[in-house]
Amino acid sequence: MDGIIINELSLSGQFHDSQDFWRNGMPPFYKALQDARSFGVGYLFKQGSFYGAQATPDKTLHDLLTAPEARIIDEAKRYKSTLARAICNPFWDDAPQQDLNAHYLADEADVSGSSVAEATVRAVCLLSFIRSLYEKHPVVVTKDGV
C-alpha cells in the first residue's frame, strides 16, 4: 500500500459542534493515521478542496482549525497539527488516476471525481470519518456498472 486517501465525502456536517468533532471525530481518525504510519504508510493523499469539507452544520475543517476554541479545547490542541497536515499536499486531484469519463457508484451514490473513486485505482487505503455512510468496511465501488 502506497498511502492513505482521506475521504472528503465522509464529512457532511455530522458533528454537532466543534467540541463534538474534536472529542469524538478526531480520536479515531488520529488513531487510524498513527496505525498506518507504524506500518510504514507514507503518503496522505486528499482532494485539494478537503479543507472546505463540512465537519459541523456551520463549520468547515478550515474553520475548525482557525477558530478561537481550537486554542482552548484540549483535544483540539492535541489533534490540530494532525489535521493541519491532512489539508496540505499531496493532493491526488493534481494528477488523478481515476478514469474521468467513467461513472463510479458506491451504494448507488455517484462518487465520480471523489476520493472514494480515486482510491479504487490506487494502492491506497480509504480513510473515512465516523458517523458517515463510508464508515463500514469494505466500501464497495463499481465502475460503469461493473
PDB file of C-alpha atoms in Angstrom:
ATOM      1  CA  MET A   1       0.000   0.000   0.000  1.00  0.00           C
ATOM      2  CA  ASP A   2       1.417   3.351  -1.066  1.00  0.00           C
ATOM      3  CA  GLY A   3      -0.623   5.586   1.180  1.00  0.00           C
ATOM      4  CA  ILE A   4      -3.937   6.740   2.505  1.00  0.00           C
ATOM      5  CA  ILE A   5      -6.606   8.780   0.780  1.00  0.00           C
ATOM      6  CA  ILE A   6      -8.796  10.811   3.113  1.00  0.00           C
ATOM      7  CA  ASN A   7     -12.441  10.547   2.144  1.00  0.00           C
ATOM      8  CA  GLU A   8     -13.865  14.074   1.892  1.00  0.00           C
ATOM      9  CA  LEU A   9     -17.332  12.599   1.353  1.00  0.00           C
ATOM     10  CA  SER A  10     -17.211  11.208   4.896  1.00  0.00           C
ATOM     11  CA  LEU A  11     -17.639  14.733   6.248  1.00  0.00           C
ATOM     12  CA  SER A  12     -21.146  16.046   5.771  1.00  0.00           C
ATOM     13  CA  GLY A  13     -21.764  18.195   8.838  1.00  0.00           C
ATOM     14  CA  GLN A  14     -22.445  15.154  11.018  1.00  0.00           C
ATOM     15  CA  PHE A  15     -20.661  16.513  14.099  1.00  0.00           C
ATOM     16  CA  HIS A  16     -22.927  18.683  16.259  1.00  0.00           C
ATOM     17  CA  ASP A  17     -20.315  21.350  17.007  1.00  0.00           C
ATOM     18  CA  SER A  18     -16.563  21.869  17.232  1.00  0.00           C
ATOM     19  CA  GLN A  19     -16.308  20.068  20.585  1.00  0.00           C
ATOM     20  CA  ASP A  20     -18.096  17.041  19.166  1.00  0.00           C
ATOM     21  CA  PHE A  21     -15.711  17.000  16.197  1.00  0.00           C
ATOM     22  CA  TRP A  22     -12.529  17.360  18.269  1.00  0.00           C
ATOM     23  CA  ARG A  23     -13.621  14.987  21.061  1.00  0.00           C
ATOM     24  CA  ASN A  24     -15.366  12.290  19.039  1.00  0.00           C
ATOM     25  CA  GLY A  25     -14.404  12.658  15.379  1.00  0.00           C
ATOM     26  CA  MET A  26     -10.679  13.238  15.620  1.00  0.00           C
ATOM     27  CA  PRO A  27      -9.548  10.476  18.040  1.00  0.00           C
ATOM     28  CA  PRO A  28     -10.427   7.546  15.716  1.00  0.00           C
ATOM     29  CA  PHE A  29      -9.122   9.487  12.691  1.00  0.00           C
ATOM     30  CA  TYR A  30      -5.858  10.201  14.528  1.00  0.00           C
ATOM     31  CA  LYS A  31      -5.521   6.576  15.683  1.00  0.00           C
ATOM     32  CA  ALA A  32      -6.008   5.277  12.146  1.00  0.00           C
ATOM     33  CA  LEU A  33      -3.284   7.627  10.879  1.00  0.00           C
ATOM     34  CA  GLN A  34      -0.914   6.587  13.670  1.00  0.00           C
ATOM     35  CA  ASP A  35      -1.548   2.895  12.968  1.00  0.00           C
ATOM     36  CA  ALA A  36      -0.885   3.415   9.258  1.00  0.00           C
ATOM     37  CA  ARG A  37       2.343   5.267   9.961  1.00  0.00           C
ATOM     38  CA  SER A  38       3.511   2.459  12.247  1.00  0.00           C
ATOM     39  CA  PHE A  39       3.173   0.115   9.249  1.00  0.00           C
ATOM     40  CA  GLY A  40       5.243   2.449   7.086  1.00  0.00           C
ATOM     41  CA  VAL A  41       2.441   4.050   5.093  1.00  0.00           C
ATOM     42  CA  GLY A  42       3.923   7.323   3.948  1.00  0.00           C
ATOM     43  CA  TYR A  43       1.611   9.330   1.739  1.00  0.00           C
ATOM     44  CA  LEU A  44      -1.536  11.020   2.964  1.00  0.00           C
ATOM     45  CA  PHE A  45      -3.474  11.973  -0.155  1.00  0.00           C
ATOM     46  CA  LYS A  46      -6.563  14.123  -0.139  1.00  0.00           C
ATOM     47  CA  GLN A  47      -8.657  16.183  -2.520  1.00  0.00           C
ATOM     48  CA  GLY A  48      -7.412  19.750  -2.957  1.00  0.00           C
ATOM     49  CA  SER A  49     -10.632  21.179  -1.552  1.00  0.00           C
ATOM     50  CA  PHE A  50     -10.633  18.916   1.529  1.00  0.00           C
ATOM     51  CA  TYR A  51     -10.088  21.914   3.839  1.00  0.00           C
ATOM     52  CA  GLY A  52     -13.563  23.072   2.826  1.00  0.00           C
ATOM     53  CA  ALA A  53     -15.293  19.840   3.872  1.00  0.00           C
ATOM     54  CA  GLN A  54     -18.263  20.458   6.161  1.00  0.00           C
ATOM     55  CA  ALA A  55     -17.417  18.975   9.587  1.00  0.00           C
ATOM     56  CA  THR A  56     -20.277  20.543  11.570  1.00  0.00           C
ATOM     57  CA  PRO A  57     -23.509  22.112  10.331  1.00  0.00           C
ATOM     58  CA  ASP A  58     -21.829  25.530  10.332  1.00  0.00           C
ATOM     59  CA  LYS A  59     -18.046  24.879  10.209  1.00  0.00           C
ATOM     60  CA  THR A  60     -15.619  23.510   7.652  1.00  0.00           C
ATOM     61  CA  LEU A  61     -12.300  21.879   8.548  1.00  0.00           C
ATOM     62  CA  HIS A  62     -10.577  25.188   7.850  1.00  0.00           C
ATOM     63  CA  ASP A  63     -12.999  26.971  10.190  1.00  0.00           C
ATOM     64  CA  LEU A  64     -12.273  24.445  12.944  1.00  0.00           C
ATOM     65  CA  LEU A  65      -8.521  24.888  12.581  1.00  0.00           C
ATOM     66  CA  THR A  66      -8.692  28.670  12.752  1.00  0.00           C
ATOM     67  CA  ALA A  67     -11.486  29.055  15.324  1.00  0.00           C
ATOM     68  CA  PRO A  68     -10.608  30.604  18.701  1.00  0.00           C
ATOM     69  CA  GLU A  69     -11.865  27.488  20.510  1.00  0.00           C
ATOM     70  CA  ALA A  70      -9.127  25.462  18.783  1.00  0.00           C
ATOM     71  CA  ARG A  71      -6.759  27.082  21.295  1.00  0.00           C
ATOM     72  CA  ILE A  72      -8.972  26.197  24.263  1.00  0.00           C
ATOM     73  CA  ILE A  73     -10.325  22.679  23.703  1.00  0.00           C
ATOM     74  CA  ASP A  74      -7.700  20.176  24.878  1.00  0.00           C
ATOM     75  CA  GLU A  75      -8.469  17.698  22.098  1.00  0.00           C
ATOM     76  CA  ALA A  76      -8.209  20.455  19.511  1.00  0.00           C
ATOM     77  CA  LYS A  77      -4.750  21.382  20.767  1.00  0.00           C
ATOM     78  CA  ARG A  78      -3.742  17.706  20.651  1.00  0.00           C
ATOM     79  CA  TYR A  79      -5.032  16.965  17.136  1.00  0.00           C
ATOM     80  CA  LYS A  80      -4.660  20.323  15.409  1.00  0.00           C
ATOM     81  CA  SER A  81      -1.252  19.592  13.859  1.00  0.00           C
ATOM     82  CA  THR A  82      -2.506  16.252  12.521  1.00  0.00           C
ATOM     83  CA  LEU A  83      -5.485  17.919  10.896  1.00  0.00           C
ATOM     84  CA  ALA A  84      -3.280  20.712   9.521  1.00  0.00           C
ATOM     85  CA  ARG A  85      -1.097  18.077   7.811  1.00  0.00           C
ATOM     86  CA  ALA A  86      -4.252  16.449   6.474  1.00  0.00           C
ATOM     87  CA  ILE A  87      -5.195  19.546   4.474  1.00  0.00           C
ATOM     88  CA  CYS A  88      -1.773  20.092   2.850  1.00  0.00           C
ATOM     89  CA  ASN A  89      -0.040  18.453  -0.151  1.00  0.00           C
ATOM     90  CA  PRO A  90      -0.052  15.883  -1.664  1.00  0.00           C
ATOM     91  CA  PHE A  91      -3.407  16.282  -3.394  1.00  0.00           C
ATOM     92  CA  TRP A  92      -4.462  13.338  -5.530  1.00  0.00           C
ATOM     93  CA  ASP A  93      -6.501  15.590  -7.819  1.00  0.00           C
ATOM     94  CA  ASP A  94      -3.291  17.272  -9.040  1.00  0.00           C
ATOM     95  CA  ALA A  95      -2.729  14.045 -11.021  1.00  0.00           C
ATOM     96  CA  PRO A  96      -5.870  11.908 -10.814  1.00  0.00           C
ATOM     97  CA  GLN A  97      -5.609   8.276 -11.832  1.00  0.00           C
ATOM     98  CA  GLN A  98      -9.324   7.504 -11.974  1.00  0.00           C
ATOM     99  CA  ASP A  99     -10.989   7.440 -15.379  1.00  0.00           C
ATOM    100  CA  LEU A 100     -12.584  10.889 -15.542  1.00  0.00           C
ATOM    101  CA  ASN A 101     -15.021   9.664 -18.189  1.00  0.00           C
ATOM    102  CA  ALA A 102     -16.216   6.724 -16.083  1.00  0.00           C
ATOM    103  CA  HIS A 103     -19.164   6.596 -13.712  1.00  0.00           C
ATOM    104  CA  TYR A 104     -18.300   5.365 -10.189  1.00  0.00           C
ATOM    105  CA  LEU A 105     -21.017   4.313  -7.725  1.00  0.00           C
ATOM    106  CA  ALA A 106     -20.887   3.386  -4.035  1.00  0.00           C
ATOM    107  CA  ASP A 107     -24.211   2.123  -2.660  1.00  0.00           C
ATOM    108  CA  GLU A 108     -25.949   3.712  -5.644  1.00  0.00           C
ATOM    109  CA  ALA A 109     -24.459   7.148  -4.850  1.00  0.00           C
ATOM    110  CA  ASP A 110     -22.383   8.796  -7.567  1.00  0.00           C
ATOM    111  CA  VAL A 111     -18.837   9.131  -6.230  1.00  0.00           C
ATOM    112  CA  SER A 112     -17.188  10.003  -9.554  1.00  0.00           C
ATOM    113  CA  GLY A 113     -14.395  12.544  -9.149  1.00  0.00           C
ATOM    114  CA  SER A 114     -14.137  11.903  -5.406  1.00  0.00           C
ATOM    115  CA  SER A 115     -11.535  10.308  -3.164  1.00  0.00           C
ATOM    116  CA  VAL A 116     -13.726   7.212  -2.983  1.00  0.00           C
ATOM    117  CA  ALA A 117     -13.388   6.701  -6.744  1.00  0.00           C
ATOM    118  CA  GLU A 118      -9.687   7.607  -6.691  1.00  0.00           C
ATOM    119  CA  ALA A 119      -8.982   5.007  -4.002  1.00  0.00           C
ATOM    120  CA  THR A 120     -10.256   2.270  -6.324  1.00  0.00           C
ATOM    121  CA  VAL A 121      -7.422   2.826  -8.799  1.00  0.00           C
ATOM    122  CA  ARG A 122      -4.517   3.431  -6.416  1.00  0.00           C
ATOM    123  CA  ALA A 123      -2.757   1.109  -3.985  1.00  0.00           C
ATOM    124  CA  VAL A 124      -4.129   3.031  -1.013  1.00  0.00           C
ATOM    125  CA  CYS A 125      -6.418   2.731   1.971  1.00  0.00           C
ATOM    126  CA  LEU A 126      -9.515   4.949   2.137  1.00  0.00           C
ATOM    127  CA  LEU A 127      -9.790   6.740   5.486  1.00  0.00           C
ATOM    128  CA  SER A 128     -13.254   7.960   6.457  1.00  0.00           C
ATOM    129  CA  PHE A 129     -14.566   9.864   9.444  1.00  0.00           C
ATOM    130  CA  ILE A 130     -17.029   8.205  11.808  1.00  0.00           C
ATOM    131  CA  ARG A 131     -20.794   8.719  11.578  1.00  0.00           C
ATOM    132  CA  SER A 132     -20.661   8.679   7.795  1.00  0.00           C
ATOM    133  CA  LEU A 133     -22.065   6.470   5.065  1.00  0.00           C
ATOM    134  CA  TYR A 134     -18.494   5.290   4.438  1.00  0.00           C
ATOM    135  CA  GLU A 135     -17.787   4.017   7.942  1.00  0.00           C
ATOM    136  CA  LYS A 136     -18.475   0.388   7.023  1.00  0.00           C
ATOM    137  CA  HIS A 137     -15.833  -1.870   5.514  1.00  0.00           C
ATOM    138  CA  PRO A 138     -15.360  -2.534   2.734  1.00  0.00           C
ATOM    139  CA  VAL A 139     -16.742   0.350   0.718  1.00  0.00           C
ATOM    140  CA  VAL A 140     -17.879  -1.313  -2.498  1.00  0.00           C
ATOM    141  CA  VAL A 141     -17.422   0.822  -5.606  1.00  0.00           C
ATOM    142  CA  THR A 142     -18.484  -0.083  -9.122  1.00  0.00           C
ATOM    143  CA  LYS A 143     -17.143   1.497 -12.291  1.00  0.00           C
ATOM    144  CA  ASP A 144     -19.584   1.843 -15.172  1.00  0.00           C
ATOM    145  CA  GLY A 145     -21.865  -0.759 -13.605  1.00  0.00           C
ATOM    146  CA  VAL A 146     -19.165  -3.405 -13.132  1.00  0.00           C
TER     147      VAL A 146
END
